[in-house]
Short mmCIF file of C-alpha atoms in Angstrom, two decimals:
data_model
loop_
_atom_site.label_atom_id
_atom_site.label_comp_id
_atom_site.label_asym_id
_atom_site.label_seq_id
_atom_site.Cartn_x
_atom_site.Cartn_y
_atom_site.Cartn_z
CA MET A 1 17.58 -3.16 130.40
CA LYS A 2 16.03 -6.53 131.19
CA ALA A 3 15.65 -5.42 134.81
CA VAL A 4 13.33 -2.57 133.77
CA PRO A 5 9.72 -3.88 133.94
CA ASP A 6 7.85 -4.06 130.65
CA PRO A 7 4.97 -1.54 130.92
CA ARG A 8 2.80 -3.40 128.41
CA CYS A 9 0.09 -5.86 129.40
CA GLY A 10 0.87 -9.52 129.92
CA ARG A 11 -0.30 -10.73 126.53
CA GLU A 12 2.16 -11.94 123.92
CA THR A 13 4.31 -9.14 122.53
CA LYS A 14 6.18 -8.96 119.23
CA HIS A 15 9.19 -6.93 120.36
CA ASP A 16 11.21 -7.25 123.55
CA HIS A 17 11.07 -3.99 125.52
CA ALA A 18 14.77 -4.19 126.46
CA GLU A 19 15.75 -4.47 122.80
CA VAL A 20 13.60 -1.43 121.97
CA LEU A 21 15.33 0.67 124.65
CA VAL A 22 18.77 -0.48 123.50
CA CYS A 23 17.91 0.38 119.88
CA LEU A 24 16.89 3.89 120.94
CA ILE A 25 20.21 4.37 122.74
CA ILE A 26 22.10 3.11 119.68
CA GLY A 27 20.14 5.52 117.50
CA PHE A 28 21.13 8.46 119.68
CA LEU A 29 24.73 7.27 119.63
CA ALA A 30 24.54 7.30 115.83
CA GLY A 31 23.50 10.96 115.88
CA ARG A 32 19.73 10.50 115.49
CA THR A 33 18.07 12.87 117.93
CA THR A 34 14.44 11.72 117.74
CA ILE A 35 12.67 8.43 118.34
CA ARG A 36 11.53 8.19 114.73
CA ARG A 37 14.99 8.79 113.27
CA SER A 38 16.62 6.40 115.74
CA LEU A 39 14.31 3.57 114.73
CA LYS A 40 14.78 4.38 111.05
CA TRP A 41 18.57 4.18 111.46
CA CYS A 42 18.28 0.84 113.25
CA LYS A 43 16.13 -0.55 110.42
CA LYS A 44 18.80 0.37 107.89
CA HIS A 45 21.47 -1.37 109.98
CA LEU A 46 19.37 -4.33 111.07
CA GLU A 47 21.81 -7.02 109.90
CA GLU A 48 24.69 -5.39 111.76
CA LEU A 49 22.62 -5.06 114.93
CA ARG A 50 21.64 -8.72 114.77
CA GLU A 51 25.27 -9.60 115.41
CA TYR A 52 24.72 -8.32 118.97
CA LEU A 53 20.93 -8.46 119.54
CA PRO A 54 18.41 -11.19 118.58
CA LEU A 55 15.82 -8.80 117.02
CA LYS A 56 13.78 -11.76 115.82
CA ASN A 57 10.95 -9.58 114.56
CA GLY A 58 13.07 -6.69 113.40
CA ILE A 59 12.83 -3.13 114.72
CA ALA A 60 9.76 -1.99 116.62
CA SER A 61 7.40 0.59 115.17
CA LEU A 62 7.28 4.21 116.30
CA SER A 63 4.01 3.69 118.22
CA THR A 64 5.44 0.68 120.07
CA ALA A 65 8.60 2.54 121.07
CA CYS A 66 6.59 5.58 122.25
CA ARG A 67 4.23 3.36 124.24
CA ILE A 68 7.16 1.64 125.97
CA LEU A 69 8.89 4.93 126.77
CA SER A 70 5.70 6.56 128.06
CA GLY A 71 4.70 3.59 130.19
CA THR A 72 8.08 2.67 131.70
CA ASP A 73 8.28 3.56 135.39
CA VAL A 74 10.44 6.68 135.64
CA GLU A 75 11.84 5.88 139.09
CA LEU A 76 12.72 2.26 138.30
CA PHE A 77 14.34 3.27 135.02
CA ALA A 78 16.38 5.94 136.83
CA LEU A 79 17.47 3.41 139.47
CA GLU A 80 18.64 0.99 136.77
CA PHE A 81 20.59 3.85 135.21
CA MET A 82 22.24 4.54 138.56
CA GLU A 83 23.05 0.86 139.05
CA TRP A 84 24.62 0.69 135.59
CA ILE A 85 26.84 3.73 136.06
CA GLY A 86 27.60 2.64 139.64
CA GLU A 87 29.33 -0.47 138.28
CA ILE A 88 31.62 1.82 136.27
CA LEU A 89 32.25 4.69 138.68
CA CYS A 90 32.24 4.75 142.49
CA THR A 91 30.56 7.85 143.97
CA LYS A 92 32.75 7.88 147.11
CA GLY A 93 35.51 10.45 147.41
CA ILE A 94 34.76 12.37 144.21
CA HIS A 95 33.49 15.84 143.32
CA ILE A 96 29.73 15.70 142.64
CA SER A 97 28.09 18.70 141.00
CA ILE A 98 24.32 19.04 141.20
CA ASP A 99 22.50 21.30 138.80
CA GLY A 100 19.07 21.49 137.21
CA LYS A 101 18.25 21.66 133.52
CA ALA A 102 15.01 22.78 131.91
CA LEU A 103 13.22 20.82 129.16
CA ARG A 104 12.03 23.94 127.40
CA ALA A 105 10.24 22.42 124.43
CA ALA A 106 8.03 20.41 126.82
CA MET A 107 6.81 23.72 128.34
CA GLU A 108 4.22 24.09 125.57
CA LYS A 109 2.42 20.96 126.75
CA VAL A 110 2.28 21.95 130.43
CA LYS A 111 -0.76 23.80 131.83
CA ASN A 112 1.09 26.59 133.63
CA PHE A 113 3.61 26.99 130.77
CA ARG A 114 6.53 26.56 133.19
CA ALA A 115 9.36 24.45 131.87
CA PRO A 116 9.72 21.07 133.62
CA MET A 117 13.17 20.44 135.06
CA VAL A 118 15.55 17.52 135.47
CA LEU A 119 17.96 17.60 138.39
CA ASN A 120 21.30 16.02 137.44
CA ALA A 121 24.20 14.77 139.55
CA ILE A 122 27.50 14.78 137.63
CA ASP A 123 31.03 13.63 138.42
CA ALA A 124 33.05 16.79 137.85
CA ALA A 125 36.24 14.92 136.93
CA THR A 126 34.91 12.67 134.16
CA GLY A 127 31.69 14.50 133.28
CA LEU A 128 29.65 11.30 133.73
CA VAL A 129 26.03 11.67 134.83
CA LEU A 130 25.47 9.76 138.07
CA ALA A 131 21.73 10.24 138.56
CA GLN A 132 18.76 12.31 137.50
CA LEU A 133 15.58 13.31 139.30
CA PRO A 134 12.65 14.94 137.46
CA ILE A 135 11.05 17.99 139.11
CA GLN A 136 8.10 20.16 138.10
CA ASN A 137 9.87 23.50 137.85
CA LYS A 138 12.75 25.60 139.18
CA ASP A 139 10.96 26.31 142.48
CA CYS A 140 11.07 22.60 143.40
CA GLU A 141 14.85 22.33 143.10
CA ILE A 142 15.53 23.13 146.77
CA LYS A 143 13.26 20.31 147.95
CA ALA A 144 14.54 17.84 145.35
CA ILE A 145 18.28 18.15 146.10
CA PRO A 146 18.06 16.24 149.43
CA GLU A 147 16.02 13.52 147.73
CA LEU A 148 18.67 13.14 145.05
CA LEU A 149 21.45 13.03 147.65
CA ARG A 150 19.73 10.14 149.48
CA LEU A 151 20.04 8.06 146.31
CA LEU A 152 23.84 8.49 146.24
CA ASP A 153 26.65 7.24 148.46
CA ILE A 154 28.55 10.51 148.97
CA GLN A 155 30.88 9.42 151.76
CA GLY A 156 34.06 11.49 151.44
CA SER A 157 32.77 13.30 148.35
CA ILE A 158 32.54 17.06 147.81
CA VAL A 159 29.05 18.18 146.79
CA THR A 160 28.60 21.52 145.03
CA THR A 161 25.51 23.36 143.82
CA ASP A 162 24.73 26.83 142.61
CA ALA A 163 23.44 29.52 144.99
CA ILE A 164 19.92 28.08 145.11
CA GLY A 165 21.31 25.02 146.89
CA THR A 166 22.89 27.04 149.70
CA GLN A 167 20.32 25.94 152.27
CA THR A 168 20.82 24.75 155.84
CA ARG A 169 18.70 21.66 155.22
CA ILE A 170 20.81 20.63 152.24
CA MET A 171 24.12 21.15 154.05
CA GLU A 172 22.88 19.11 157.03
CA GLN A 173 21.83 16.33 154.65
CA ILE A 174 25.32 16.22 153.12
CA LEU A 175 27.02 16.10 156.52
CA SER A 176 24.68 13.36 157.73
CA GLN A 177 25.85 11.21 154.79
CA GLU A 178 29.52 11.86 155.72
CA GLY A 179 30.09 14.08 152.71
CA HIS A 180 31.51 17.59 152.34
CA PHE A 181 30.05 20.68 150.72
CA VAL A 182 31.25 23.82 148.99
CA LYS A 183 28.39 26.25 148.47
CA THR A 184 28.15 29.55 146.66
CA VAL A 185 26.76 32.66 148.33
CA GLY A 186 25.40 35.41 146.10
CA PHE A 187 25.82 39.11 146.94
CA SER A 188 23.17 41.69 146.18
CA ARG A 189 24.22 44.22 143.55
CA GLN A 190 21.37 46.69 144.25
CA ILE A 191 22.36 50.34 144.56
CA ARG A 192 21.52 51.83 147.97
CA ILE A 193 20.09 55.35 147.73
CA PRO A 194 20.18 57.22 151.09
CA VAL A 195 16.89 58.71 152.22
CA GLU A 196 16.79 62.55 152.23
CA ARG A 197 14.28 65.03 153.70
CA ASP A 198 13.98 68.81 153.46
CA GLU A 199 13.56 71.25 156.35
CA GLN A 200 9.81 70.60 156.51
CA GLY A 201 10.40 66.82 156.68
CA ASN A 202 9.25 66.06 153.19
CA ASP A 203 10.87 63.10 151.42
CA ILE A 204 13.11 64.39 148.63
CA THR A 205 15.03 61.18 147.98
CA PRO A 206 15.94 61.09 144.26
CA ASP A 207 14.87 58.24 142.04
CA THR A 208 17.41 55.74 140.71
CA LYS A 209 17.92 57.50 137.37
CA THR A 210 18.53 60.89 138.97
CA PHE A 211 20.83 59.40 141.60
CA LEU A 212 22.96 57.67 138.94
CA GLU A 213 23.25 60.91 136.95
CA LYS A 214 23.68 63.54 139.70
CA GLY A 215 23.87 61.81 143.06
CA SER A 216 22.28 63.48 146.10
CA ARG A 217 23.16 65.95 148.83
CA ARG A 218 24.19 63.12 151.19
CA SER A 219 26.01 60.94 148.68
CA PRO A 220 27.77 61.65 145.36
CA LYS A 221 26.82 59.75 142.24
CA PRO A 222 28.32 56.24 142.11
CA VAL A 223 31.58 55.83 140.25
CA GLN A 224 31.72 53.15 137.54
CA ASP A 225 34.61 51.29 139.16
CA GLU A 226 33.04 51.32 142.63
CA GLU A 227 29.38 50.45 142.28
CA MET A 228 28.58 49.62 138.69
CA GLY A 229 31.72 47.79 137.57
CA ARG A 230 31.01 44.52 135.76
CA ASP A 231 34.55 43.26 135.31
CA LEU A 232 34.82 42.03 138.90
CA GLN A 233 32.20 39.99 140.72
CA LYS A 234 31.99 39.32 144.41
CA THR A 235 31.48 35.66 145.27
CA GLY A 236 31.26 34.02 148.65
CA MET A 237 31.96 30.34 149.33
CA ILE A 238 30.82 28.25 152.30
CA SER A 239 32.43 24.91 153.13
CA ASP A 240 32.81 22.53 156.05
CA MET A 241 36.50 22.10 155.13
CA GLU A 242 39.47 24.42 155.40
CA LEU A 243 40.30 25.32 151.82
CA GLY A 244 42.45 28.01 150.24
CA ALA A 245 41.34 30.45 147.60
CA GLU A 246 43.02 28.48 144.82
CA GLU A 247 41.29 25.25 145.78
CA LEU A 248 37.92 26.98 146.16
CA GLY A 249 38.35 28.56 142.73
CA ARG A 250 39.13 25.21 141.14
CA ILE A 251 36.05 23.61 142.70
CA LYS A 252 33.85 26.49 141.56
CA ARG A 253 35.17 26.25 137.98
CA GLU A 254 34.49 22.51 137.97
CA LEU A 255 30.93 23.22 139.07
CA TRP A 256 30.27 25.56 136.17
CA SER A 257 31.98 23.27 133.68
CA VAL A 258 28.75 21.26 133.88
CA GLU A 259 27.16 23.84 131.60
CA ASN A 260 29.64 23.10 128.79
CA ARG A 261 30.18 19.41 129.46
CA LEU A 262 26.58 18.31 129.92
CA HIS A 263 23.92 20.92 129.27
CA HIS A 264 25.46 22.28 126.08
CA VAL A 265 26.01 18.75 124.71
CA LEU A 266 22.44 17.69 125.53
CA ASP A 267 20.98 20.76 123.83
CA ASP A 268 23.36 21.13 120.90
CA THR A 269 24.20 17.49 120.08
CA PHE A 270 21.12 15.61 121.28
CA ARG A 271 18.63 18.47 120.70
CA GLU A 272 17.04 18.02 124.12
CA ASP A 273 15.83 21.61 124.23
CA ARG A 274 13.79 20.97 121.06
CA SER A 275 12.16 17.71 122.11
CA PRO A 276 8.40 18.27 122.56
CA ALA A 277 7.82 14.91 124.31
CA LYS A 278 5.41 15.13 127.23
CA LYS A 279 4.66 11.72 128.77
CA SER A 280 8.03 10.23 127.83
CA LYS A 281 10.16 13.32 128.46
CA ASN A 282 11.88 11.98 131.61
CA ASN A 283 12.61 8.51 130.20
CA LEU A 284 13.77 10.06 126.94
CA ALA A 285 16.13 12.27 128.96
CA LEU A 286 17.58 9.08 130.48
CA ILE A 287 18.03 7.56 127.00
CA ARG A 288 20.08 10.61 126.07
CA LYS A 289 22.15 10.28 129.24
CA PHE A 290 22.83 6.60 128.49
CA ALA A 291 24.20 7.67 125.09
CA TYR A 292 26.04 10.65 126.60
CA ASN A 293 27.74 8.49 129.26
CA ILE A 294 28.75 5.87 126.71
CA LEU A 295 30.42 8.55 124.61
CA ARG A 296 32.10 9.97 127.71
CA ILE A 297 33.31 6.53 128.80
CA ALA A 298 34.72 5.84 125.33
CA ASN A 299 36.58 9.15 125.41
CA THR A 300 37.85 8.51 128.95
CA MET A 301 38.96 4.96 128.13
CA ALA A 302 40.78 6.22 125.05
CA HIS A 303 42.62 8.74 127.23
CA TRP A 304 43.51 5.99 129.73
CA THR A 305 44.79 3.79 126.90
CA ILE A 306 46.98 6.59 125.52
CA CYS A 307 48.42 7.30 128.98
CA CYS A 308 49.11 3.62 129.71
CA ALA A 309 50.66 3.13 126.28
CA GLY A 310 53.01 6.07 126.72
CA ASN A 311 54.02 5.24 130.29
CA TYR A 312 54.00 1.42 130.51
CA PHE A 313 53.67 -0.18 127.06
CA LEU A 314 56.21 1.93 125.16
CA PRO A 315 59.24 0.59 127.12
CA MET A 316 58.23 -3.02 126.39
CA VAL A 317 57.55 -2.39 122.69
CA GLY A 318 60.87 -0.54 122.46
CA TYR A 319 62.64 -3.56 123.94
CA PHE A 320 60.89 -5.86 121.44
CA HIS A 321 62.09 -3.51 118.70
CA ARG A 322 65.70 -3.79 119.82
CA LEU A 323 65.44 -7.58 119.88
CA LEU A 324 63.84 -7.76 116.44
CA THR A 325 66.52 -5.67 114.72
CA VAL A 326 69.18 -8.29 115.51
CA ARG A 327 67.19 -11.23 114.14
CA LYS A 328 68.42 -13.00 110.99
CA PHE A 329 64.95 -13.62 109.52
CA VAL A 330 62.19 -10.98 109.59
CA ALA A 331 58.97 -10.14 107.71
CA ALA A 332 57.11 -6.91 106.98
CA ASP A 333 53.83 -5.74 105.50
CA GLU A 334 51.57 -2.67 105.51
CA THR A 335 47.82 -2.08 105.43
CA PRO A 336 45.66 1.08 105.20
CA ILE A 337 44.08 2.82 108.18
CA GLN A 338 42.16 6.08 108.51
CA VAL A 339 43.24 8.67 111.11
CA LEU A 340 40.73 11.50 111.37
CA LYS A 341 42.84 14.25 112.96
CA GLU A 342 46.23 14.45 111.29
CA ALA A 343 48.11 17.72 110.88
CA ASP A 344 47.65 19.29 107.43
CA ARG A 345 45.69 16.28 106.16
CA ARG A 346 42.03 15.64 105.43
CA PRO A 347 40.15 13.05 107.54
CA GLN A 348 39.61 10.99 104.38
CA SER A 349 43.36 10.69 103.75
CA LYS A 350 44.79 7.19 103.80
CA SER A 351 47.39 6.36 106.45
CA TYR A 352 49.14 3.05 107.04
CA VAL A 353 49.83 0.46 109.71
CA TRP A 354 53.21 -1.19 109.23
CA LEU A 355 53.76 -4.67 110.60
CA PHE A 356 57.20 -6.02 111.46
CA ARG A 357 57.67 -9.51 112.84
CA SER A 358 60.28 -12.15 113.39
CA GLY A 359 60.63 -15.10 111.07
CA ASP A 360 60.10 -18.68 112.12
CA ASP A 361 63.73 -19.14 113.11
CA GLY A 362 63.25 -21.17 116.26
CA LEU A 363 63.47 -18.12 118.56
CA ASN A 364 60.69 -16.43 120.49
CA PRO A 365 58.23 -14.73 118.09
CA ILE A 366 58.02 -10.92 118.16
CA ILE A 367 55.30 -8.89 116.42
CA ILE A 368 55.31 -5.09 116.26
CA TYR A 369 52.76 -2.72 114.73
CA GLN A 370 53.57 0.91 113.91
CA TYR A 371 51.47 3.78 112.58
CA HIS A 372 52.85 5.98 109.79
CA PRO A 373 51.06 8.71 107.83
CA THR A 374 52.28 7.38 104.47
CA ARG A 375 53.35 4.19 102.70
CA ASN A 376 56.82 5.56 102.10
CA GLY A 377 59.54 2.97 102.48
CA ASP A 378 61.32 5.22 104.98
CA ALA A 379 59.19 3.58 107.69
CA ALA A 380 60.82 0.18 107.10
CA ALA A 381 64.29 1.70 106.64
CA LYS A 382 63.99 3.62 109.93
CA PHE A 383 62.65 0.60 111.81
CA PHE A 384 65.51 -1.71 110.73
CA GLN A 385 68.20 0.92 111.14
CA GLY A 386 71.16 -0.78 112.76
CA SER A 387 70.25 -4.28 111.57
CA ALA A 388 73.08 -6.50 110.35
CA ALA A 389 73.83 -6.68 106.64
CA GLY A 390 72.53 -9.82 104.98
CA THR A 391 69.33 -10.01 107.04
CA TYR A 392 66.59 -11.92 105.21
CA ILE A 393 63.30 -10.05 104.97
CA ASN A 394 60.10 -11.64 103.66
CA VAL A 395 57.95 -8.98 101.93
CA ASP A 396 55.71 -8.49 98.92
CA GLY A 397 56.77 -6.84 95.67
CA TYR A 398 56.30 -3.26 96.88
CA ALA A 399 59.14 -1.19 95.42
CA ARG A 400 59.63 0.95 98.54
CA TYR A 401 61.30 -2.00 100.28
CA ASN A 402 64.26 -1.38 97.96
CA LYS A 403 65.38 1.22 100.51
CA LEU A 404 66.55 -1.70 102.67
CA LYS A 405 69.89 -1.72 100.85
CA ASP A 406 71.80 -4.38 102.79
CA PHE A 407 68.85 -6.77 103.22
CA LYS A 408 68.20 -9.92 101.22
CA ARG A 409 64.60 -9.68 100.05
CA CYS A 410 62.64 -12.91 99.93
CA CYS A 411 59.61 -12.97 97.65
CA CYS A 412 56.33 -13.92 99.22
CA TYR A 413 55.19 -16.81 97.06
CA ALA A 414 51.77 -16.84 98.65
CA GLN A 415 51.11 -13.43 97.06
CA ILE A 416 52.73 -14.45 93.78
CA ARG A 417 50.47 -17.50 93.69
CA ARG A 418 47.44 -15.26 94.25
CA TYR A 419 48.27 -13.15 91.18
CA PHE A 420 48.76 -16.29 89.07
CA LEU A 421 45.36 -17.50 90.25
CA GLU A 422 43.70 -14.20 89.32
CA ALA A 423 45.35 -14.26 85.89
CA ILE A 424 43.89 -17.63 84.83
CA PRO A 425 41.15 -17.06 82.19
CA LYS A 426 37.71 -18.35 83.01
CA GLY A 427 37.28 -21.95 81.87
CA LYS A 428 41.02 -22.60 81.50
CA GLU A 429 41.76 -23.73 85.06
CA LYS A 430 43.07 -27.06 83.73
CA ASP A 431 44.76 -25.78 80.61
CA TYR A 432 48.34 -26.65 81.48
CA THR A 433 49.67 -24.78 78.45
CA ASP A 434 48.51 -21.47 79.93
CA PRO A 435 51.43 -19.59 81.63
CA ALA A 436 49.24 -18.57 84.59
CA VAL A 437 48.29 -22.20 85.30
CA GLN A 438 51.93 -23.20 85.04
CA GLY A 439 52.92 -20.49 87.53
CA LEU A 440 50.21 -21.64 89.96
CA LEU A 441 51.43 -25.26 89.76
CA TYR A 442 55.02 -24.08 90.28
CA CYS A 443 54.06 -22.29 93.52
CA ASN A 444 52.09 -25.31 94.71
CA LYS A 445 55.14 -27.49 94.14
CA LEU A 446 57.32 -25.10 96.17
CA PHE A 447 54.89 -25.27 99.10
CA GLU A 448 54.92 -29.07 98.84
CA TYR A 449 58.73 -29.10 99.03
CA GLU A 450 58.64 -26.75 101.99
CA ARG A 451 56.26 -29.01 103.95
CA GLY A 452 58.56 -31.93 103.31
CA TYR A 453 61.64 -29.98 104.48
CA ARG A 454 59.85 -28.98 107.64
CA GLU A 455 58.97 -32.55 108.48
CA LYS A 456 62.60 -33.57 108.03
CA GLY A 457 63.94 -30.49 109.82
CA LEU A 458 66.35 -29.72 107.00
CA SER A 459 65.96 -25.89 106.97
CA TYR A 460 64.81 -22.83 108.87
CA LYS A 461 61.03 -22.78 108.92
CA GLN A 462 60.50 -19.48 107.17
CA ILE A 463 56.74 -19.11 106.79
CA TYR A 464 55.59 -17.23 103.71
CA ASN A 465 52.72 -14.78 103.98
CA ARG A 466 53.03 -14.68 107.78
CA ALA A 467 52.85 -10.89 107.89
CA GLU A 468 49.96 -10.84 105.44
CA ARG A 469 47.93 -13.21 107.61
CA ILE A 470 48.84 -11.75 111.00
CA ARG A 471 47.26 -8.35 110.27
CA ASN A 472 43.83 -9.99 109.96
CA LEU A 473 43.98 -11.76 113.32
CA LEU A 474 42.69 -8.70 115.19
CA GLY A 475 39.82 -8.22 112.76
CA ARG A 476 39.35 -5.42 110.28
CA ARG A 477 36.65 -3.74 112.37
CA ASN A 478 39.11 -3.13 115.19
CA TRP A 479 40.97 -0.58 113.11
CA LEU A 480 38.50 0.98 110.72
CA PHE A 481 39.82 4.35 111.90
CA CYS A 482 41.58 6.16 114.73
CA ASP A 483 40.65 9.63 115.95
CA THR A 484 44.08 11.12 116.63
CA THR A 485 47.68 10.27 115.91
CA ASP A 486 48.27 9.68 119.63
CA GLY A 487 45.40 7.21 119.62
CA ALA A 488 46.83 5.47 116.55
CA ASP A 489 50.26 5.10 118.19
CA ALA A 490 48.67 3.80 121.41
CA SER A 491 46.53 1.30 119.48
CA MET A 492 49.56 -0.04 117.65
CA MET A 493 51.41 -0.58 120.94
CA VAL A 494 48.45 -2.47 122.38
CA TYR A 495 48.17 -4.60 119.22
CA SER A 496 51.90 -5.35 119.39
CA LEU A 497 51.64 -6.63 122.96
CA LEU A 498 48.45 -8.60 122.27
CA GLU A 499 49.81 -10.39 119.22
CA THR A 500 53.25 -11.05 120.71
CA ALA A 501 51.59 -12.53 123.79
CA ARG A 502 49.29 -14.67 121.66
CA ALA A 503 52.18 -15.87 119.49
CA ASN A 504 54.01 -17.01 122.65
CA GLY A 505 51.02 -18.98 123.93
CA LEU A 506 49.83 -16.45 126.52
CA ASN A 507 46.39 -15.16 127.30
CA PRO A 508 46.59 -11.58 125.90
CA GLN A 509 44.28 -10.10 128.52
CA LYS A 510 46.25 -11.65 131.38
CA TYR A 511 49.50 -10.37 129.91
CA LEU A 512 48.17 -6.79 129.67
CA GLU A 513 46.97 -7.04 133.29
CA TYR A 514 50.40 -8.32 134.29
CA LEU A 515 52.15 -5.37 132.62
CA LEU A 516 49.78 -2.84 134.20
CA GLU A 517 50.55 -4.31 137.60
CA ALA A 518 54.32 -4.52 136.97
CA ARG A 519 54.36 -1.07 135.29
CA PRO A 520 57.56 -1.17 133.23
CA ASN A 521 59.12 2.26 132.72
CA LYS A 522 61.75 3.95 130.60
CA ASN A 523 64.32 3.86 133.42
CA MET A 524 64.43 0.04 133.49
CA SER A 525 67.38 -1.82 132.00
CA ASP A 526 67.01 -4.45 129.30
CA GLU A 527 67.66 -7.13 131.92
CA GLU A 528 64.66 -5.91 133.94
CA LEU A 529 62.46 -5.69 130.84
CA GLU A 530 63.51 -9.21 129.85
CA ASN A 531 61.86 -10.48 133.04
CA MET A 532 58.51 -9.11 131.78
CA THR A 533 58.61 -10.59 128.27
CA PRO A 534 55.97 -13.17 127.21
CA TRP A 535 58.60 -15.91 127.02
CA ASN A 536 59.90 -15.40 130.56
CA PRO A 537 59.13 -18.56 132.62
CA GLU A 538 57.50 -16.60 135.45
CA VAL A 539 55.29 -14.69 133.01
CA GLN A 540 54.44 -17.93 131.22
CA GLU A 541 53.33 -19.46 134.50
CA CYS A 542 50.91 -16.67 135.45
CA CYS A 543 49.65 -15.67 131.98
CA VAL A 544 49.60 -18.95 130.05
CA ASN A 545 46.49 -19.53 127.94
CA LYS A 546 45.13 -22.68 129.58
CA SER A 547 42.35 -23.03 127.04
#
């Protein structure tokens, strides 16, 4: 947004114009569909926004925001939008749909009462808006399409429009930019009534109503299935490529999906059809498209994450699971999470993330997160199924862990100490006759002994409260909620890989990149998966955290 020129005069200003534009986009992302409501939402969440934006003087007023939107150069703002989305999505070799959309509420403020239009270019696969070009009305769409095409690099891309874009000039423009086109040709559905004359040469051709009811002497009345049928429609397609009917049908359906993917969302979610803005209508349309694209990108990235987790991350996490179940010392804990779309459950229902990790037994650390709908102890029992009897597990006092019948439960003294601390009455912190103070001192003495044993190397270094602390490393805000159960499972796999990599001294981002390049799969043996673990020397060399 900094690259967009500030339309205000050169005197000192109170609010940065880029911050104002960003706040408007955030407001629309939060579901506020007007400038006033967007700014009001930002004022209520000012402290949260200051974690990401300076906002030294707070949120701008309504008049300031309207003045910035009205004065910002429409073309430069649109070019910055194109540059931003161009860094995310390449326009070469894709299917680009071009369609116009009316800003109907702005029609009341136009002299000729004709709705102004915005011509949009959309990637049919992802639904992302690539560019927009404002036009006066529907009649200007034919002239504006070539101008919009010149702004895009369409080499190898298929460009589609509705029937109004089936023009020789437009097709030549696409070919000159090394693109391809698939155009729709409309067929006339008018009923042809044959001309009739009597013996004297007088015209006795029946009118349309009479012809439909009775026909004429030269032609019978049209049959419903032949002339007036509405179940089947004739459609012609023109293309510079050799395509079959199935491929042409798919491309045509993708063209019309723009109505549901973009236009319906803009009108129903962002209330674009009800916005009466006049001077700022085009820039406000871009603000909506910034918010729309961000939501689309988030949805697309979530889909990518779920696919990568199921195809590439699941085999590695499964291998970590098999290694962890044969360890002698393990730890477990659980924490709440909200999953919005669970079968037969309300969005407000509480679900759980279960954490299982290796103890500090001198072997390579392993950390695994799993999503479960409930806090039932069956999650732990199922995870450690097949573990050897006598395994030590470090957990809290939750009774559901009793389902681990053959395990030796180790109390977490860090949590016990916390309850002793909470039980001390106010003003009696140094009253050594109080049982709570005595319990606190007892735990402190145990920790002191443990530090001494570690220094001397006299025992396994079992770290208390390790599971309790590890769940906070990612930050609570990273898992306030998940949308679907698939997303929750994918998130847990990503967290497992990130934390296991970090625990083994790797850069988590480099390790994820390494796995996506190596692409482990379910057909690999454990020996092959072992070569991709964070403790493998080759992986350590390329993914080590040098900082």
